[in-house]
Amino acid sequence: MELLTYILLIFFSLQVKASEDPILRLEFFQKHEDCIIERKYIYLDREIKTIYEREINQAFESSIIKRYQMNCLGQISKVYILSDRVRSHYQTLLIQISKERIQVLEVLKFSEPQKYQAPKSWYHKFVTRSDSEIFNIDAVTGATLTRYSTMRMAKKALFLESKNL
Amino acid sequence: MTKLEKQILLVSIFATTITGILVYLLREWGNVETLLGPEANPFLTHAQGLHYLFTPFFILSISLIFKQHVYEKIQSSEKRRISGFTMVSLYLMIIVSGQILLYITEVNFTYYARYAHLLLGSWFALTFLRHLVLRFS
């Protein structure tokens, strides 16, 4: 049984290495073809989770954070792919951070009914904001839970960036 | 209580409990991992839809038997009165916690309301079983 597990593990790790990271096929990364993109996933240990929960009063659902480092002509930024539950379903955001400020915030997936999704212009309000400026962003009618979820994810990304993990 | 009222009561309580448990299980443990991250179980929407569909029947079934069964038994001094009285109290709390879940947007409050709703619902289902057992004993 153990031998079979090892064989399967080797097989799957070879499969992952052989295939290109499918996340890099996202439109955002395709637009930055000239940049050097490295996959730098973070594994959150209990200590980091505890600090975060104490500081932000939220919990991390997953211990693995999907993160990519982009080097565009010497300008280094980090791109986080984060998912969060809105009410019953999840929304997934792509958040690019440089110098502890949000540079890009894009919705990759929104699984709640579309009427609860905030307009694109509202998501754009996060751009150039730092950690302390996020809660000044205007409320959005009919999408309160989406607003909370977006803020949670922006806060998470900025927190991880500030800890320099 | 007529035969039809009994049937509506049994079916609605059974269906609401089963769909409620299903919603909880799918929500808490049914997530699907996708390329971009976790995704809610595709059956969650259907389970929630069924739960919302059966809930009005559950409310209706208790209302139907209220005058001729609940109110009458509250006035009498039968042994089953305690479980019946508990059920009526739980019934009201289940409705309130369910409404809170639908309309309140405060994250921490909805977290506690969700577990309160689950706990009250389970308690109601178990009390209903006891109520039936007492009836046949």
mmCIF file of C-alpha atoms in Angstrom:
data_model
loop_
_atom_site.group_PDB
_atom_site.id
_atom_site.type_symbol
_atom_site.label_atom_id
_atom_site.label_comp_id
_atom_site.label_asym_id
_atom_site.label_seq_id
_atom_site.Cartn_x
_atom_site.Cartn_y
_atom_site.Cartn_z
ATOM 1 C CA MET A 1 0.000 0.000 0.000
ATOM 2 C CA GLU A 2 2.826 2.380 0.944
ATOM 3 C CA LEU A 3 4.695 1.532 -2.232
ATOM 4 C CA LEU A 4 1.605 2.352 -4.275
ATOM 5 C CA THR A 5 1.309 5.713 -2.483
ATOM 6 C CA TYR A 6 4.956 6.557 -3.316
ATOM 7 C CA ILE A 7 4.465 5.566 -6.956
ATOM 8 C CA LEU A 8 1.358 7.751 -7.200
ATOM 9 C CA LEU A 9 3.156 10.671 -5.526
ATOM 10 C CA ILE A 10 6.087 10.434 -7.951
ATOM 11 C CA PHE A 11 3.666 10.147 -10.860
ATOM 12 C CA PHE A 12 1.699 13.237 -9.869
ATOM 13 C CA SER A 13 4.775 15.334 -9.093
ATOM 14 C CA LEU A 14 6.162 14.474 -12.537
ATOM 15 C CA GLN A 15 2.831 15.439 -14.083
ATOM 16 C CA VAL A 16 2.908 18.840 -12.308
ATOM 17 C CA LYS A 17 6.488 19.522 -13.374
ATOM 18 C CA ALA A 18 5.839 18.493 -16.947
ATOM 19 C CA SER A 19 2.788 20.705 -17.406
ATOM 20 C CA GLU A 20 2.872 24.475 -17.374
ATOM 21 C CA ASP A 21 1.132 26.217 -14.446
ATOM 22 C CA PRO A 22 -2.417 26.775 -15.785
ATOM 23 C CA ILE A 23 -2.843 29.928 -13.693
ATOM 24 C CA LEU A 24 -0.212 31.574 -15.870
ATOM 25 C CA ARG A 25 -2.642 31.264 -18.771
ATOM 26 C CA LEU A 26 -4.896 33.860 -17.129
ATOM 27 C CA GLU A 27 -5.388 37.024 -19.149
ATOM 28 C CA PHE A 28 -3.587 39.106 -16.530
ATOM 29 C CA PHE A 29 -0.363 37.100 -16.832
ATOM 30 C CA GLN A 30 -0.652 36.893 -20.617
ATOM 31 C CA LYS A 31 -0.665 40.716 -20.719
ATOM 32 C CA HIS A 32 2.669 40.723 -18.877
ATOM 33 C CA GLU A 33 4.548 38.356 -21.121
ATOM 34 C CA ASP A 34 7.678 40.488 -20.920
ATOM 35 C CA CYS A 35 7.875 40.094 -17.121
ATOM 36 C CA ILE A 36 9.606 37.287 -15.256
ATOM 37 C CA ILE A 37 6.939 35.444 -13.310
ATOM 38 C CA GLU A 38 7.821 33.011 -10.540
ATOM 39 C CA ARG A 39 5.441 30.868 -8.561
ATOM 40 C CA LYS A 40 5.963 31.524 -4.838
ATOM 41 C CA TYR A 41 3.235 29.801 -2.901
ATOM 42 C CA ILE A 42 3.091 30.425 0.844
ATOM 43 C CA TYR A 43 2.410 27.808 3.441
ATOM 44 C CA LEU A 44 0.925 29.466 6.514
ATOM 45 C CA ASP A 45 1.979 27.975 9.797
ATOM 46 C CA ARG A 46 -0.082 28.168 12.949
ATOM 47 C CA GLU A 47 1.910 31.128 14.275
ATOM 48 C CA ILE A 48 1.158 33.352 11.264
ATOM 49 C CA LYS A 49 -2.474 32.322 11.326
ATOM 50 C CA THR A 50 -2.732 33.212 15.016
ATOM 51 C CA ILE A 51 -1.125 36.631 14.459
ATOM 52 C CA TYR A 52 -3.486 37.306 11.565
ATOM 53 C CA GLU A 53 -6.554 36.188 13.482
ATOM 54 C CA ARG A 54 -5.548 38.406 16.396
ATOM 55 C CA GLU A 55 -4.803 41.474 14.234
ATOM 56 C CA ILE A 56 -7.617 41.247 11.711
ATOM 57 C CA ASN A 57 -10.179 39.145 13.590
ATOM 58 C CA GLN A 58 -10.623 36.750 10.659
ATOM 59 C CA ALA A 59 -9.631 33.186 9.940
ATOM 60 C CA PHE A 60 -7.624 31.764 7.038
ATOM 61 C CA GLU A 61 -9.633 28.953 5.473
ATOM 62 C CA SER A 62 -6.680 27.531 3.596
ATOM 63 C CA SER A 63 -3.062 27.097 4.702
ATOM 64 C CA ILE A 64 -1.720 27.449 1.167
ATOM 65 C CA ILE A 65 -1.739 30.856 -0.480
ATOM 66 C CA LYS A 66 -1.323 31.074 -4.228
ATOM 67 C CA ARG A 67 1.208 33.791 -4.864
ATOM 68 C CA TYR A 68 3.349 34.818 -7.848
ATOM 69 C CA GLN A 69 6.273 37.198 -7.972
ATOM 70 C CA MET A 70 6.500 39.448 -10.999
ATOM 71 C CA ASN A 71 9.636 41.216 -12.101
ATOM 72 C CA CYS A 72 8.806 43.732 -14.799
ATOM 73 C CA LEU A 73 11.998 45.554 -15.836
ATOM 74 C CA GLY A 74 13.246 45.601 -12.253
ATOM 75 C CA GLN A 75 9.875 46.517 -10.731
ATOM 76 C CA ILE A 76 8.956 43.728 -8.362
ATOM 77 C CA SER A 77 5.386 43.039 -7.350
ATOM 78 C CA LYS A 78 3.464 40.128 -5.875
ATOM 79 C CA VAL A 79 0.253 38.695 -7.245
ATOM 80 C CA TYR A 80 -2.138 36.875 -4.908
ATOM 81 C CA ILE A 81 -4.954 34.605 -6.029
ATOM 82 C CA LEU A 82 -7.392 34.543 -3.129
ATOM 83 C CA SER A 83 -10.841 33.027 -2.669
ATOM 84 C CA ASP A 84 -13.408 33.927 -0.057
ATOM 85 C CA ARG A 85 -16.981 32.926 0.695
ATOM 86 C CA VAL A 86 -19.466 35.727 0.028
ATOM 87 C CA ARG A 87 -22.628 34.128 1.472
ATOM 88 C CA SER A 88 -22.796 30.533 0.298
ATOM 89 C CA HIS A 89 -20.539 30.674 -2.735
ATOM 90 C CA TYR A 90 -17.050 31.985 -3.352
ATOM 91 C CA GLN A 91 -15.490 34.824 -5.260
ATOM 92 C CA THR A 92 -11.895 34.640 -6.414
ATOM 93 C CA LEU A 93 -9.775 37.743 -6.799
ATOM 94 C CA LEU A 94 -6.425 38.502 -8.297
ATOM 95 C CA ILE A 95 -4.631 41.134 -6.232
ATOM 96 C CA GLN A 96 -1.331 42.633 -7.352
ATOM 97 C CA ILE A 97 0.628 44.428 -4.647
ATOM 98 C CA SER A 98 3.676 46.575 -4.998
ATOM 99 C CA LYS A 99 5.270 48.675 -2.246
ATOM 100 C CA GLU A 100 2.513 47.622 0.168
ATOM 101 C CA ARG A 101 -0.175 49.135 -2.043
ATOM 102 C CA ILE A 102 -2.716 47.436 -4.263
ATOM 103 C CA GLN A 103 -1.877 47.909 -7.930
ATOM 104 C CA VAL A 104 -4.484 45.671 -9.557
ATOM 105 C CA LEU A 105 -7.639 44.039 -8.218
ATOM 106 C CA GLU A 106 -9.505 41.809 -10.668
ATOM 107 C CA VAL A 107 -12.399 39.431 -10.205
ATOM 108 C CA LEU A 108 -11.460 36.037 -11.579
ATOM 109 C CA LYS A 109 -14.578 34.203 -10.552
ATOM 110 C CA PHE A 110 -17.842 35.179 -8.906
ATOM 111 C CA SER A 111 -20.076 32.220 -8.101
ATOM 112 C CA GLU A 112 -22.893 34.017 -6.267
ATOM 113 C CA PRO A 113 -25.737 35.336 -8.477
ATOM 114 C CA GLN A 114 -24.442 38.123 -10.729
ATOM 115 C CA LYS A 115 -26.809 40.685 -9.175
ATOM 116 C CA TYR A 116 -24.677 40.560 -6.014
ATOM 117 C CA GLN A 117 -21.464 41.388 -7.811
ATOM 118 C CA ALA A 118 -20.195 44.919 -7.307
ATOM 119 C CA PRO A 119 -19.524 46.994 -10.449
ATOM 120 C CA LYS A 120 -16.029 47.013 -11.940
ATOM 121 C CA SER A 121 -15.620 50.699 -11.040
ATOM 122 C CA TRP A 122 -16.096 49.839 -7.374
ATOM 123 C CA TYR A 123 -13.378 47.184 -7.425
ATOM 124 C CA HIS A 124 -11.146 49.782 -9.054
ATOM 125 C CA LYS A 125 -11.421 51.944 -5.905
ATOM 126 C CA PHE A 126 -8.991 49.564 -4.197
ATOM 127 C CA VAL A 127 -6.177 50.473 -6.553
ATOM 128 C CA THR A 128 -3.309 52.449 -4.920
ATOM 129 C CA ARG A 129 -4.813 51.865 -1.453
ATOM 130 C CA SER A 130 -2.721 50.706 1.471
ATOM 131 C CA ASP A 131 -3.826 48.650 4.463
ATOM 132 C CA SER A 132 -5.065 51.622 6.504
ATOM 133 C CA GLU A 133 -7.015 53.133 3.587
ATOM 134 C CA ILE A 134 -9.148 50.115 2.713
ATOM 135 C CA PHE A 135 -11.938 50.778 5.181
ATOM 136 C CA ASN A 136 -12.534 54.243 3.720
ATOM 137 C CA ILE A 137 -13.874 52.717 0.526
ATOM 138 C CA ASP A 138 -17.548 53.514 -0.106
ATOM 139 C CA ALA A 139 -20.266 50.963 0.535
ATOM 140 C CA VAL A 140 -22.017 49.446 -2.431
ATOM 141 C CA THR A 141 -25.791 49.027 -2.527
ATOM 142 C CA GLY A 142 -27.070 45.478 -2.937
ATOM 143 C CA ALA A 143 -23.655 43.909 -2.560
ATOM 144 C CA THR A 144 -22.802 44.353 1.133
ATOM 145 C CA LEU A 145 -21.502 40.824 1.572
ATOM 146 C CA THR A 146 -19.446 41.131 -1.630
ATOM 147 C CA ARG A 147 -17.934 44.310 -0.205
ATOM 148 C CA TYR A 148 -17.016 42.567 3.052
ATOM 149 C CA SER A 149 -15.540 39.616 1.181
ATOM 150 C CA THR A 150 -13.472 41.872 -1.108
ATOM 151 C CA MET A 151 -12.198 43.866 1.856
ATOM 152 C CA ARG A 152 -11.250 40.676 3.691
ATOM 153 C CA MET A 153 -9.212 39.475 0.745
ATOM 154 C CA ALA A 154 -7.522 42.845 0.170
ATOM 155 C CA LYS A 155 -6.684 42.946 3.872
ATOM 156 C CA LYS A 156 -5.323 39.387 3.735
ATOM 157 C CA ALA A 157 -3.081 40.146 0.762
ATOM 158 C CA LEU A 158 -1.746 43.331 2.350
ATOM 159 C CA PHE A 159 -1.173 41.523 5.636
ATOM 160 C CA LEU A 160 0.853 38.779 3.936
ATOM 161 C CA GLU A 161 2.821 41.416 2.045
ATOM 162 C CA SER A 162 3.571 43.342 5.234
ATOM 163 C CA LYS A 163 4.884 40.200 6.930
ATOM 164 C CA ASN A 164 7.288 39.702 4.010
ATOM 165 C CA LEU A 165 6.663 35.974 3.844
ATOM 166 C CA MET B 1 -55.804 16.674 14.158
ATOM 167 C CA THR B 2 -56.916 15.203 10.822
ATOM 168 C CA LYS B 3 -55.021 12.553 8.893
ATOM 169 C CA LEU B 4 -54.005 15.096 6.237
ATOM 170 C CA GLU B 5 -52.679 17.516 8.868
ATOM 171 C CA LYS B 6 -50.621 14.701 10.408
ATOM 172 C CA GLN B 7 -49.187 13.749 7.031
ATOM 173 C CA ILE B 8 -48.286 17.351 6.186
ATOM 174 C CA LEU B 9 -46.664 17.718 9.611
ATOM 175 C CA LEU B 10 -44.600 14.539 9.329
ATOM 176 C CA VAL B 11 -43.477 15.107 5.745
ATOM 177 C CA SER B 12 -42.630 18.788 6.236
ATOM 178 C CA ILE B 13 -40.619 18.223 9.443
ATOM 179 C CA PHE B 14 -38.781 15.282 7.900
ATOM 180 C CA ALA B 15 -38.031 17.119 4.627
ATOM 181 C CA THR B 16 -36.956 20.357 6.332
ATOM 182 C CA THR B 17 -34.654 18.489 8.724
ATOM 183 C CA ILE B 18 -33.038 16.357 6.022
ATOM 184 C CA THR B 19 -32.480 19.276 3.641
ATOM 185 C CA GLY B 20 -31.186 21.419 6.533
ATOM 186 C CA ILE B 21 -28.625 18.782 7.502
ATOM 187 C CA LEU B 22 -27.675 18.409 3.840
ATOM 188 C CA VAL B 23 -27.122 22.176 3.491
ATOM 189 C CA TYR B 24 -24.896 22.157 6.571
ATOM 190 C CA LEU B 25 -22.827 19.171 5.398
ATOM 191 C CA LEU B 26 -22.368 20.500 1.869
ATOM 192 C CA ARG B 27 -21.486 23.967 3.127
ATOM 193 C CA GLU B 28 -18.975 22.870 5.726
ATOM 194 C CA TRP B 29 -17.431 19.790 4.157
ATOM 195 C CA GLY B 30 -18.567 19.727 0.564
ATOM 196 C CA ASN B 31 -16.193 22.334 -0.936
ATOM 197 C CA VAL B 32 -14.593 21.443 -4.224
ATOM 198 C CA GLU B 33 -10.992 22.418 -4.942
ATOM 199 C CA THR B 34 -10.567 24.059 -8.337
ATOM 200 C CA LEU B 35 -7.644 25.583 -10.175
ATOM 201 C CA LEU B 36 -8.340 29.028 -8.736
ATOM 202 C CA GLY B 37 -9.189 27.923 -5.210
ATOM 203 C CA PRO B 38 -12.064 26.455 -3.233
ATOM 204 C CA GLU B 39 -15.522 26.408 -4.739
ATOM 205 C CA ALA B 40 -18.837 25.669 -3.026
ATOM 206 C CA ASN B 41 -20.329 22.270 -3.781
ATOM 207 C CA PRO B 42 -22.479 22.398 -6.953
ATOM 208 C CA PHE B 43 -25.328 20.656 -5.084
ATOM 209 C CA LEU B 44 -25.385 23.308 -2.334
ATOM 210 C CA THR B 45 -27.675 25.614 -4.326
ATOM 211 C CA HIS B 46 -30.168 22.783 -4.908
ATOM 212 C CA ALA B 47 -30.081 21.716 -1.264
ATOM 213 C CA GLN B 48 -30.665 25.310 -0.155
ATOM 214 C CA GLY B 49 -33.476 25.671 -2.693
ATOM 215 C CA LEU B 50 -35.206 22.560 -1.330
ATOM 216 C CA HIS B 51 -34.754 23.743 2.253
ATOM 217 C CA TYR B 52 -36.365 27.104 1.395
ATOM 218 C CA LEU B 53 -39.139 25.237 -0.452
ATOM 219 C CA PHE B 54 -40.056 22.973 2.479
ATOM 220 C CA THR B 55 -39.796 25.661 5.171
ATOM 221 C CA PRO B 56 -43.193 27.311 4.401
ATOM 222 C CA PHE B 57 -44.844 23.859 4.629
ATOM 223 C CA PHE B 58 -43.181 23.350 7.996
ATOM 224 C CA ILE B 59 -44.492 26.724 9.235
ATOM 225 C CA LEU B 60 -47.922 25.966 7.777
ATOM 226 C CA SER B 61 -48.107 22.479 9.327
ATOM 227 C CA ILE B 62 -47.598 23.816 12.867
ATOM 228 C CA SER B 63 -50.031 26.656 12.245
ATOM 229 C CA LEU B 64 -52.656 24.149 11.022
ATOM 230 C CA ILE B 65 -52.574 22.149 14.250
ATOM 231 C CA PHE B 66 -52.145 25.103 16.559
ATOM 232 C CA LYS B 67 -55.740 25.665 17.640
ATOM 233 C CA GLN B 68 -56.956 22.071 17.836
ATOM 234 C CA HIS B 69 -53.798 20.410 19.089
ATOM 235 C CA VAL B 70 -51.148 22.757 20.511
ATOM 236 C CA TYR B 71 -53.403 25.216 22.329
ATOM 237 C CA GLU B 72 -55.667 22.449 23.602
ATOM 238 C CA LYS B 73 -52.759 20.371 24.967
ATOM 239 C CA ILE B 74 -51.120 23.373 26.616
ATOM 240 C CA GLN B 75 -54.269 23.737 28.720
ATOM 241 C CA SER B 76 -54.358 20.051 29.666
ATOM 242 C CA SER B 77 -51.847 18.397 31.991
ATOM 243 C CA GLU B 78 -50.581 15.515 29.922
ATOM 244 C CA LYS B 79 -47.030 14.199 30.114
ATOM 245 C CA ARG B 80 -46.495 15.043 26.426
ATOM 246 C CA ARG B 81 -47.243 18.685 27.173
ATOM 247 C CA ILE B 82 -43.573 19.354 28.041
ATOM 248 C CA SER B 83 -42.165 18.111 24.727
ATOM 249 C CA GLY B 84 -44.946 19.888 22.827
ATOM 250 C CA PHE B 85 -44.316 23.142 24.665
ATOM 251 C CA THR B 86 -40.554 22.816 24.005
ATOM 252 C CA MET B 87 -41.286 22.235 20.331
ATOM 253 C CA VAL B 88 -43.458 25.333 20.028
ATOM 254 C CA SER B 89 -40.743 27.462 21.668
ATOM 255 C CA LEU B 90 -38.063 25.949 19.413
ATOM 256 C CA TYR B 91 -40.290 26.410 16.357
ATOM 257 C CA LEU B 92 -40.457 30.154 16.985
ATOM 258 C CA MET B 93 -36.704 30.394 17.579
ATOM 259 C CA ILE B 94 -35.940 28.398 14.417
ATOM 260 C CA ILE B 95 -38.023 30.824 12.345
ATOM 261 C CA VAL B 96 -36.305 33.853 13.895
ATOM 262 C CA SER B 97 -32.781 32.435 13.455
ATOM 263 C CA GLY B 98 -33.603 31.417 9.866
ATOM 264 C CA GLN B 99 -34.797 34.932 9.055
ATOM 265 C CA ILE B 100 -31.655 36.371 10.645
ATOM 266 C CA LEU B 101 -29.560 34.157 8.373
ATOM 267 C CA LEU B 102 -31.357 35.494 5.331
ATOM 268 C CA TYR B 103 -31.291 39.188 6.137
ATOM 269 C CA ILE B 104 -28.430 40.054 8.488
ATOM 270 C CA THR B 105 -25.107 40.890 6.854
ATOM 271 C CA GLU B 106 -22.885 41.223 9.923
ATOM 272 C CA VAL B 107 -20.354 38.401 9.544
ATOM 273 C CA ASN B 108 -19.830 37.364 13.173
ATOM 274 C CA PHE B 109 -23.530 37.580 13.962
ATOM 275 C CA THR B 110 -24.493 35.347 11.021
ATOM 276 C CA TYR B 111 -21.815 32.846 12.093
ATOM 277 C CA TYR B 112 -23.455 32.421 15.490
ATOM 278 C CA ALA B 113 -26.965 32.554 13.990
ATOM 279 C CA ARG B 114 -26.037 29.684 11.632
ATOM 280 C CA TYR B 115 -24.966 27.433 14.473
ATOM 281 C CA ALA B 116 -27.929 28.491 16.614
ATOM 282 C CA HIS B 117 -30.263 27.615 13.720
ATOM 283 C CA LEU B 118 -28.581 24.227 13.293
ATOM 284 C CA LEU B 119 -28.667 23.477 17.013
ATOM 285 C CA LEU B 120 -32.298 24.553 17.414
ATOM 286 C CA GLY B 121 -33.322 22.579 14.331
ATOM 287 C CA SER B 122 -31.620 19.406 15.569
ATOM 288 C CA TRP B 123 -33.124 19.895 19.012
ATOM 289 C CA PHE B 124 -36.569 20.333 17.448
ATOM 290 C CA ALA B 125 -36.184 17.134 15.377
ATOM 291 C CA LEU B 126 -35.106 15.127 18.441
ATOM 292 C CA THR B 127 -37.917 16.559 20.583
ATOM 293 C CA PHE B 128 -40.368 15.684 17.831
ATOM 294 C CA LEU B 129 -39.117 12.081 17.921
ATOM 295 C CA ARG B 130 -39.548 12.026 21.702
ATOM 296 C CA HIS B 131 -43.024 13.522 21.277
ATOM 297 C CA LEU B 132 -43.943 10.666 18.925
ATOM 298 C CA VAL B 133 -42.411 8.028 21.208
ATOM 299 C CA LEU B 134 -44.416 9.354 24.160
ATOM 300 C CA ARG B 135 -47.537 9.191 22.061
ATOM 301 C CA PHE B 136 -47.122 5.501 21.329
ATOM 302 C CA SER B 137 -45.871 4.535 24.790
#
